[in-house]
Amino acid sequence: MEDSAVTESQGLQAGQTVDADLVGARREKPIVVDDDVIHNTEGAPRTSAVAAAENIAAVDEARPVSSPPLSGMAGEHVDPVANGSHVADVAQPAVWQDASTVIEVHPTSKQAPPTPPAKSSWLQSVRGSTDVHQPRPATPGTRVKTDGHEEHRPQTPSSAYSPSSPASHKRSITISKGYTVSVVLISSALETILASREAKRSAPLRESAQKALEMIRAGQGGDRPREIFEPLRLACETRSEKLMIASLDCISKLISYSFFVEPSSAQALSSPPPSPTLQGRHSISGASQSSLPQPSLVDLVVYTITTCHSETTPETVSLQVVKALLSLVLSPTIYVHHSSLLKAVRTVYNVFLLSTDAVNQMVAQGGLTQMVHHIFTRCRSPDSTIQRSYVSSDSLASVSVPGLLNTDKPNPIAVAPDEEKPTAEALSSEFVAELSSHPGPPTSAPSVHDPDIPPGEAIGSAPDAMAGRAENGYVPRELTTQDMFIKDAFLVFRALCKLTMKPLNTESERDLKSHAMRSKLLSLHLVLTILNSHMALFVDPKVIIYSASTHEATTFIQAVNQFLCLTLSRNAVSSVPQVFEASVEIFWRVLSGMRTKLKKEIEVLLHEIFIPILEMKTSTLKQKSIIIGMFSKLCQDPQGLVEIYLNYDCDSEATDNIYEHLMNIMSKVATLPYTASQQKANDPASPALSPQNKSSASTTHVSGSLAVSGTMDTSTMGLSEGQLRRQGLECLVAVLRSLVTWGTAAGKMPAESTTADSTSKSQAGEETTAETMTSDSSLDRLTTSAGSTETLRQTTPDIEDDPSRFESAKQKKTTLLEGIKKFNFKPKSGVQFLIETGFIPSSSSRDIAGFLLTTDGLSKSMIGEYLGEGDEQNVAIMHAFVDFLDFRDLAFVDAVRLFLQAFRLPGEAQKIDRFMLKFAERYIAGNTQTPFKNADAAYILAYSIILLNTDAHSPQIKNRMTKAGFIKNNRGINDGESLPEEFLNAIFDDIQGNEIRMKDEVDAAMNLPSAGPGIANVLANVGRDLQKEAYVMQSNGMANKTEALFRTLMRSQRRGSRTGDQYFSASHFVHVRPMFEVAWIPFLAGLSGPLQNTDDLEIVDLCLDGFKNAIRIVCFFDLELERNAFVTTLAKFTFLNNLGEMKTKNMDAIKTLLDIAVNEGNNLKGSWREVLSCVSQLEHMQLISGGVEVPDGGKKGRSKKLPAEELANESRSTHITVAADMVFSLSHYLSGTAIVDFVRALCDVSWEEIQSSGMSQHPRLFSLQKLVEISYYNMSRIRLEWLNLWDILGEHFNQVCCHSNPHVGFFALDSLRQLSMRFLEKEELPHFKFQKDFLKPFEYTMVHNANPDIRDMVLQCLQQMIQARVQNMRSGWRTLFGVFSAASKVLTERIANSAFEIVTRLNKEHFSAIVRHGAFADLTVCITEFCKVSKYQKISLLAIAMLRGVIPVMLACPECALSTVKGDDNVIRSWFPVLFGFYDIIMNGEDLEVRCLALDSLFSTLKTYGSSFHVEFWDTVCREILFPIFAVLRSSQDLSRFNTQEDMSVWLSTTMIQALRDLIDLYTFFYDTLERFLDGLLDLLCVCICQENDTLARIGTSCLQQFLENNVQKLSAARWEQVASTFVKLFRTTTPHQLFDESLRVEIDSSIPDLPDANDSNDQAIIPAPLSPVGDRPSEVKHTLGDRRRIFKQIIVKCVLQLLLIETTNDLLRNNAVYTTIPPEQLLRLMGVLDHSYQFARMFNDDKELRTGLWKVGFMKHLPNLLKQESSSASTLVHILLRMYFDERQEHQNARPQIAERLLPLGLSVLQDYIKLRADTQAKNIAAWTPVVAEILDGFCRFDSKAFVRYLPAIYPLATELLARDVAPEIRLGLKIYFERVGLTQGIIEKAS
């Protein structure tokens, strides 16, 4: 065995057991650790360096059949042959027993052979000297018998091994736990030790080895592992390479067999224990036994192994050390915790750093990775056997909780160690010096008890441990093994993080092989590995660390938070590419896995480091490319992207709009300026959107011994700006894809999946699956699979995810930023705005000052200017601002520095003075122990410091102040005394060495150092990397600022103020809308820029894909502005309006636009216009490229450039042709609203095409044809949708059919005919009118298109439709007759004849159908229109004959149903159209003959058939037909239908007068029926009489008289009352009260010109002019000369009408039939109005002054009088009153007193007036009054005796007066009779017998 051991060591040193070629090659090249080392996850095969570290085992005769496997690798099979085991041994089961457990390990079945390693050939080459004894793993189905019960338990680290079988080795010993160990395994090592020279020299070594060997040979020692271990430990202390190799090899094998598991009675020691020293045990020097308690065996083993390694340790020993430590750490039965664990990790770390052998470095790195992986893996599953058990006594030998955890909490921000030479020992001592002394985690969370810990099971079984805890004054928590594992993981992770923080000096940065650099890269690699494989542990809220000092519970993520953040802040700004890459990868793991836990921290890192690096000019393309590559992963994750927006952009506490900022940056990157020299070959494809699989991903080689690999292939990144541009573009497109996936996944749009598999591959391989995570942490995973979107977003949004809430939050933040912007521009307006919007609670000084101090983004300069103003309010705000600052316990200069960081000091001395006064007051108030006696001294010194700072550091000052000068300036300022000189010296030195500058100024100063002018400066900068130097300056500032922010953040979190840290999980699709709204401009710029500037088709495809996704979003959320912008931009990129410049990319844009039209049609709305314009232009391009001459109106001056032949062919390709056709053929899939938008846009495009064609014989009608096609495609739509469509189509056809180009009109009419034929195929139900609507364009065309050929074609189209579809015609009849009516007005005779022929035929052949479908009225209207044609009298006469002929046909038609009961609407529907047709002809017919025929037909029809009309219909006839004939008399508005006054006069004098007479005749004919409408007739007659035209008035009075005389016997008393009222109304209306208006007699300047009256020129014309109603009271208005003329004329008319009425009344009342019929009371009413007329005339005639005045102003040519009116009215009055007086009827007799009262005064007045008349001058008056006087005298004479006697006194004197006059014979006869009667009554004479 000795020889064997020597051979092993020598073989390793010589390297003969290693494949020479392989090792040599690996020494020449950088050693690369396989990706499986890093990305290994539980359950995956490990065949790399990690597996090598497990399987490094030498085959010797003492090798057991199987050994325990690596913990954490349960379920993996290791090939026994590859491990050097004997197949025959494996074939038999091995069994061992102890008191409580029986484990049966069955060999692997032949059907399921073990999986061999895939990549371990190079590891097998070194097994001869690096054998780690590991047992063969059991199969997953190990059966464990416990206390007689058998259960099937999953394989766990504690059960996944099989001990050696007794049948395999004859010589073995039994360990206390029942394990068996080969005697040869131990004895060979002990024999080697005893045979060595060192054993002979050292008695303790020799004795202990001899004792142990004897025990082994005797089959003992299994229960005394310390005694067996002692010679091995002492042998390691000899530093002999041979002994160390033998001992370490033996130790590692014993570890594999759990030999060092101590019995439960072992003494528990504190952990970390005191390092085992030589004084504690036997040593070679023979030192005495110490009285200190023995350390645990595990700690002793760890100490022994780790001390074997130093800087001078041989490589072979180092390899054995790694093997032994790996066996120990991975042991499933021996737990190494805390300080011992850190020692083990540290030692392997040192081996990696110090070893010069490439194989050793690889094995050390692989082993270290596997150890770290194991440490974290055992924390993972709390259900495993190990982690459910509690710390046993043998574990307590290694771990004692109080001693371990009773440490102070570390400072959250680790201070960088001093710059020293970074030796390996110094670097690796971080584990012990920095970490072992501070194992406790920071505690900021409240105490939380692990729910998985059963009560009563404690770990502190040792009495001493319990006593120690009791002395500390608290009862500790009972820690489980799981707690220990978690603490181990934390300590290791913290150690690695601190190692990553160690700064690099300049030399180390340049040398990747330096210890410091390799250490940093390895630690970063390990941190990345941990985060990559064990993210679930970090985010699991159940993983908790407990503090032994405060007993507080801290989640794992909180514990590691500060260290992880500092790792990033210190390394992410590194200029070393490898460090930077690793840092970015780590940050990506943090962002993807921990974003719900580290919300604020991620914000700080993004805002302060990663985003600034992207924007820095000094950062390299590589750095930017890597960061963009990292962001591209985020861009591919919909939920992560949305949550970034919700948690940062919508959070007012967040300093930056992260999402919006990123989109702007990506847009700028994507649009970086292009240079002509850039070629595609220089821009390798970006790997961002298609990550490589791990098996094929290339690794980044770092130095000769280390590789830090991530998931991104960074080797090809950042090689050119073109590639960077592409990355930015890919990010934008990825964002749009993610937004589409997230926002449109609700199933609202029937579009295909938006994310292509080729560009969005799943990265599940590098992420922990969600199954291993708790529900709370599942939010952290970024899923980039393009599969089902249901995995991306919950179908039911979270309650907390309220879009309106985030929208308001975003609005609030936007408003705040606007307020900040206003403040930075004009502080006062900004403060006012912020107060109004509520961000500043009130206008109080304290609120404003608090806002200025605490709000980020405010300009420090503007704050200084605002606070420095001299206004009272500004001063108060400044005081409050300074009062918020805390200067307590600060040195004076530090206080000044703090003060001047809050704002920028203004330049004005007065403002500075106010600031310094307040500062001094505040400083003195907060600091009592100062050298200042009062505030004045502090104020002066502060001011002096400001001046000193300017003097010392301003470049404009040449003669600077000295220290003596400074002291002199401040002499005697302290209340007459001087300040201490040393105090002033310190201030002077401080200011000289450290300028007072604002942090913003420091950051701004870190610019790229520029070389000054001159050759000297140029030479000085030779060899300098100025960009890197500037980057280093800026990055240092960024790192310091970030750490300061973290420091503040940690403090606030420890205080428990985490209110703003709430992380909102996204689940609602609506968030996509505001996300797109805030970033659509960067999207548009970022997509359109590259599309315009490049011809690279890959980039073009990316841009077009982005456009497609963007348009899908804007369509889905109906963002009109954005939709128009994107669609319009894409349409412009088609270049269809500039064919000569078209390229392949433009053709691709056309395809994209067509795809969008097909897929997004339902939501394109107004953007259809651009799409269809492009389709139209595409067809135009096809025509041009095909050689067709196409008219192009408006562009005649421009030369036409044809597209390239290739593009022309492409435009006619099947792809484009089919896609363009699908836009139309799939239109029937559009929604009801979308098809309306589509049709409207197509109509617009069609009109543009037609307009551009001008008068060409071959106009462009592509879109018009497509309109017809889509109408066919959409024929099956419901009528409701078609109604909306036809509103647009009908209007378009109206427009097109009337186009000036007849070719367009013909095509449009034919298209319309085709459509109409299709529509007519569909049956229309009654009372619908769609046929009517779609035929309307024919009518419109007939009316508005003057081209006879077009009109003729309209008739032809209709005739064809009638012939083909007459049986389906329903509401269309109405439109047909509308067309024919329009045709009747056409001036072309053939058109009118053709139309009349069609109407005649329809009336003859389809009358029943016309009536049945409700078009009878339209038929009559149509016939009526033909009747009114003046140009073709023949047609008119035929038409009116047809109209008259319709009546009998109608009466015979069953559809009219006129035989039904009265009141039926059928009467109105049938009769009214015919009658109204006659009325229309009467009113509007141009031919007099036709009008007369119509008038005759109307009244003859009424007389003939009126008896069958019910009263209600007669009411309608009177109201709607008869009375409206005379409407012209009432209103001048009705005169508009007459072309000239002559036409009107003719109509009035012929048609209307005849109509009035016919109406009177009709009333007489149907008086009984029409009596109820007498009011209407009388009112009509009143209107006719009260006209200024006396012709009309006379006709009116004549008709009135005729009506009364003809119906005198039919009038009832009530009707007579109506008649009397009519006369009363007429008399009052015609009374000329204006004669007494004084204003009419006022003189008017006749020199003023006046407009002539329009009616004066044509006195012969009959013009209706109703009398204007004038009140009795004179008007106060001043009249012009023209007004007066019109008034005079109206007065004369009234006088004439008054006379006319008196005559009519006289004629009526002298008619015996009338007199005998009219009641006496109505007669008296008539007498009353006559009396009024008489009195009015008498009063006027008597007022000579009035008459003279009127004459003077030109009222008449002679003196006006109303003699005729006075005499006529008096004559009628006297006659009727006398007749009534002597009437013998009783009612008249009863009224005699009333008659007498009116008669006698009248007669007396007449006699008196007559007597006064002068015969010489008033002959006319005498002649007029003579008959009246004669009748009066005759009446008086006929009085009876009584009455005669009574009135004799009044009459007799007047009669005697008459005797004195020369009177007419009739008067003389009357006087004779009167005096005879007087004689008789007075007895003077006697009556003759």
mmCIF file of N, CA and C in Angstrom, residues 1232 1235-1236 1239 1267-1290 1293 1315 1319 1322 1330 1333-1334:
data_model
loop_
_atom_site.group_PDB
_atom_site.id
_atom_site.type_symbol
_atom_site.label_atom_id
_atom_site.label_comp_id
_atom_site.label_asym_id
_atom_site.label_seq_id
_atom_site.Cartn_x
_atom_site.Cartn_y
_atom_site.Cartn_z
ATOM 1 N N GLY A 1232 -70.103 45.154 -38.324
ATOM 2 C CA GLY A 1232 -71.068 46.094 -38.882
ATOM 3 C C GLY A 1232 -70.560 47.511 -38.930
ATOM 4 N N ILE A 1235 -67.323 47.670 -41.597
ATOM 5 C CA ILE A 1235 -67.640 47.683 -43.031
ATOM 6 C C ILE A 1235 -68.089 49.074 -43.458
ATOM 7 N N VAL A 1236 -68.703 49.813 -42.541
ATOM 8 C CA VAL A 1236 -69.096 51.189 -42.865
ATOM 9 C C VAL A 1236 -67.858 52.040 -43.092
ATOM 10 N N VAL A 1239 -66.267 50.974 -46.436
ATOM 11 C CA VAL A 1239 -66.981 51.459 -47.623
ATOM 12 C C VAL A 1239 -66.797 52.966 -47.776
ATOM 13 N N LEU A 1267 -66.186 48.521 -55.298
ATOM 14 C CA LEU A 1267 -67.389 48.806 -54.518
ATOM 15 C C LEU A 1267 -68.516 47.852 -54.888
ATOM 16 N N VAL A 1268 -68.642 47.616 -56.193
ATOM 17 C CA VAL A 1268 -69.659 46.674 -56.635
ATOM 18 C C VAL A 1268 -69.342 45.275 -56.136
ATOM 19 N N GLU A 1269 -68.056 44.913 -56.204
ATOM 20 C CA GLU A 1269 -67.668 43.580 -55.763
ATOM 21 C C GLU A 1269 -67.942 43.369 -54.279
ATOM 22 N N ILE A 1270 -67.522 44.332 -53.461
ATOM 23 C CA ILE A 1270 -67.745 44.124 -52.026
ATOM 24 C C ILE A 1270 -69.228 44.153 -51.692
ATOM 25 N N SER A 1271 -70.006 44.838 -52.515
ATOM 26 C CA SER A 1271 -71.449 44.795 -52.295
ATOM 27 C C SER A 1271 -71.965 43.379 -52.538
ATOM 28 N N TYR A 1272 -71.410 42.721 -53.563
ATOM 29 C CA TYR A 1272 -71.771 41.323 -53.800
ATOM 30 C C TYR A 1272 -71.324 40.448 -52.628
ATOM 31 N N TYR A 1273 -70.058 40.682 -52.170
ATOM 32 C CA TYR A 1273 -69.536 39.859 -51.077
ATOM 33 C C TYR A 1273 -70.368 40.026 -49.805
ATOM 34 N N ASN A 1274 -70.897 41.212 -49.613
ATOM 35 C CA ASN A 1274 -71.594 41.515 -48.364
ATOM 36 C C ASN A 1274 -73.108 41.495 -48.515
ATOM 37 N N MET A 1275 -73.570 40.854 -49.579
ATOM 38 C CA MET A 1275 -74.995 40.846 -49.834
ATOM 39 C C MET A 1275 -75.783 40.147 -48.731
ATOM 40 N N SER A 1276 -75.128 39.255 -48.009
ATOM 41 C CA SER A 1276 -75.841 38.493 -46.972
ATOM 42 C C SER A 1276 -75.930 39.240 -45.646
ATOM 43 N N ARG A 1277 -75.428 40.441 -45.572
ATOM 44 C CA ARG A 1277 -75.517 41.194 -44.318
ATOM 45 C C ARG A 1277 -76.971 41.542 -44.012
ATOM 46 N N ILE A 1278 -77.214 41.782 -42.749
ATOM 47 C CA ILE A 1278 -78.568 42.128 -42.338
ATOM 48 C C ILE A 1278 -78.935 43.501 -42.869
ATOM 49 N N ARG A 1279 -80.225 43.752 -42.971
ATOM 50 C CA ARG A 1279 -80.692 44.998 -43.562
ATOM 51 C C ARG A 1279 -80.239 46.214 -42.754
ATOM 52 N N LEU A 1280 -80.159 46.040 -41.440
ATOM 53 C CA LEU A 1280 -79.756 47.166 -40.601
ATOM 54 C C LEU A 1280 -78.361 47.657 -40.990
ATOM 55 N N GLU A 1281 -77.468 46.714 -41.259
ATOM 56 C CA GLU A 1281 -76.127 47.101 -41.675
ATOM 57 C C GLU A 1281 -76.144 47.683 -43.089
ATOM 58 N N TRP A 1282 -76.982 47.098 -43.929
ATOM 59 C CA TRP A 1282 -77.025 47.596 -45.299
ATOM 60 C C TRP A 1282 -77.582 49.011 -45.363
ATOM 61 N N LEU A 1283 -78.480 49.350 -44.459
ATOM 62 C CA LEU A 1283 -79.001 50.715 -44.437
ATOM 63 C C LEU A 1283 -77.872 51.711 -44.217
ATOM 64 N N ASN A 1284 -76.994 51.377 -43.251
ATOM 65 C CA ASN A 1284 -75.850 52.265 -42.989
ATOM 66 C C ASN A 1284 -74.900 52.300 -44.171
ATOM 67 N N LEU A 1285 -74.718 51.138 -44.800
ATOM 68 C CA LEU A 1285 -73.816 51.086 -45.950
ATOM 69 C C LEU A 1285 -74.376 51.899 -47.110
ATOM 70 N N TRP A 1286 -75.674 51.763 -47.331
ATOM 71 C CA TRP A 1286 -76.221 52.433 -48.506
ATOM 72 C C TRP A 1286 -76.291 53.944 -48.333
ATOM 73 N N ASP A 1287 -76.315 54.396 -47.092
ATOM 74 C CA ASP A 1287 -76.203 55.840 -46.886
ATOM 75 C C ASP A 1287 -74.940 56.377 -47.543
ATOM 76 N N ILE A 1288 -73.879 55.585 -47.468
ATOM 77 C CA ILE A 1288 -72.596 56.002 -48.049
ATOM 78 C C ILE A 1288 -72.547 55.660 -49.532
ATOM 79 N N LEU A 1289 -72.914 54.415 -49.857
ATOM 80 C CA LEU A 1289 -72.851 54.003 -51.259
ATOM 81 C C LEU A 1289 -73.790 54.831 -52.121
ATOM 82 N N GLY A 1290 -74.992 55.064 -51.629
ATOM 83 C CA GLY A 1290 -75.957 55.833 -52.407
ATOM 84 C C GLY A 1290 -75.449 57.236 -52.694
ATOM 85 N N PHE A 1293 -72.771 56.945 -55.366
ATOM 86 C CA PHE A 1293 -73.333 56.750 -56.693
ATOM 87 C C PHE A 1293 -73.998 58.022 -57.198
ATOM 88 N N LEU A 1315 -76.156 46.054 -59.187
ATOM 89 C CA LEU A 1315 -76.420 45.946 -57.747
ATOM 90 C C LEU A 1315 -77.918 45.897 -57.474
ATOM 91 N N PHE A 1319 -80.117 43.241 -55.460
ATOM 92 C CA PHE A 1319 -80.943 43.579 -54.301
ATOM 93 C C PHE A 1319 -82.403 43.189 -54.528
ATOM 94 N N LYS A 1322 -83.734 39.783 -53.534
ATOM 95 C CA LYS A 1322 -84.071 39.514 -52.137
ATOM 96 C C LYS A 1322 -85.456 40.069 -51.849
ATOM 97 N N PHE A 1330 -86.028 49.519 -48.179
ATOM 98 C CA PHE A 1330 -84.661 49.440 -48.662
ATOM 99 C C PHE A 1330 -84.601 49.556 -50.187
ATOM 100 N N ASP A 1333 -84.546 53.033 -51.107
ATOM 101 C CA ASP A 1333 -83.282 53.719 -50.864
ATOM 102 C C ASP A 1333 -82.253 53.396 -51.936
ATOM 103 N N PHE A 1334 -82.101 52.092 -52.294
ATOM 104 C CA PHE A 1334 -81.000 51.785 -53.206
ATOM 105 C C PHE A 1334 -81.322 52.182 -54.647
#
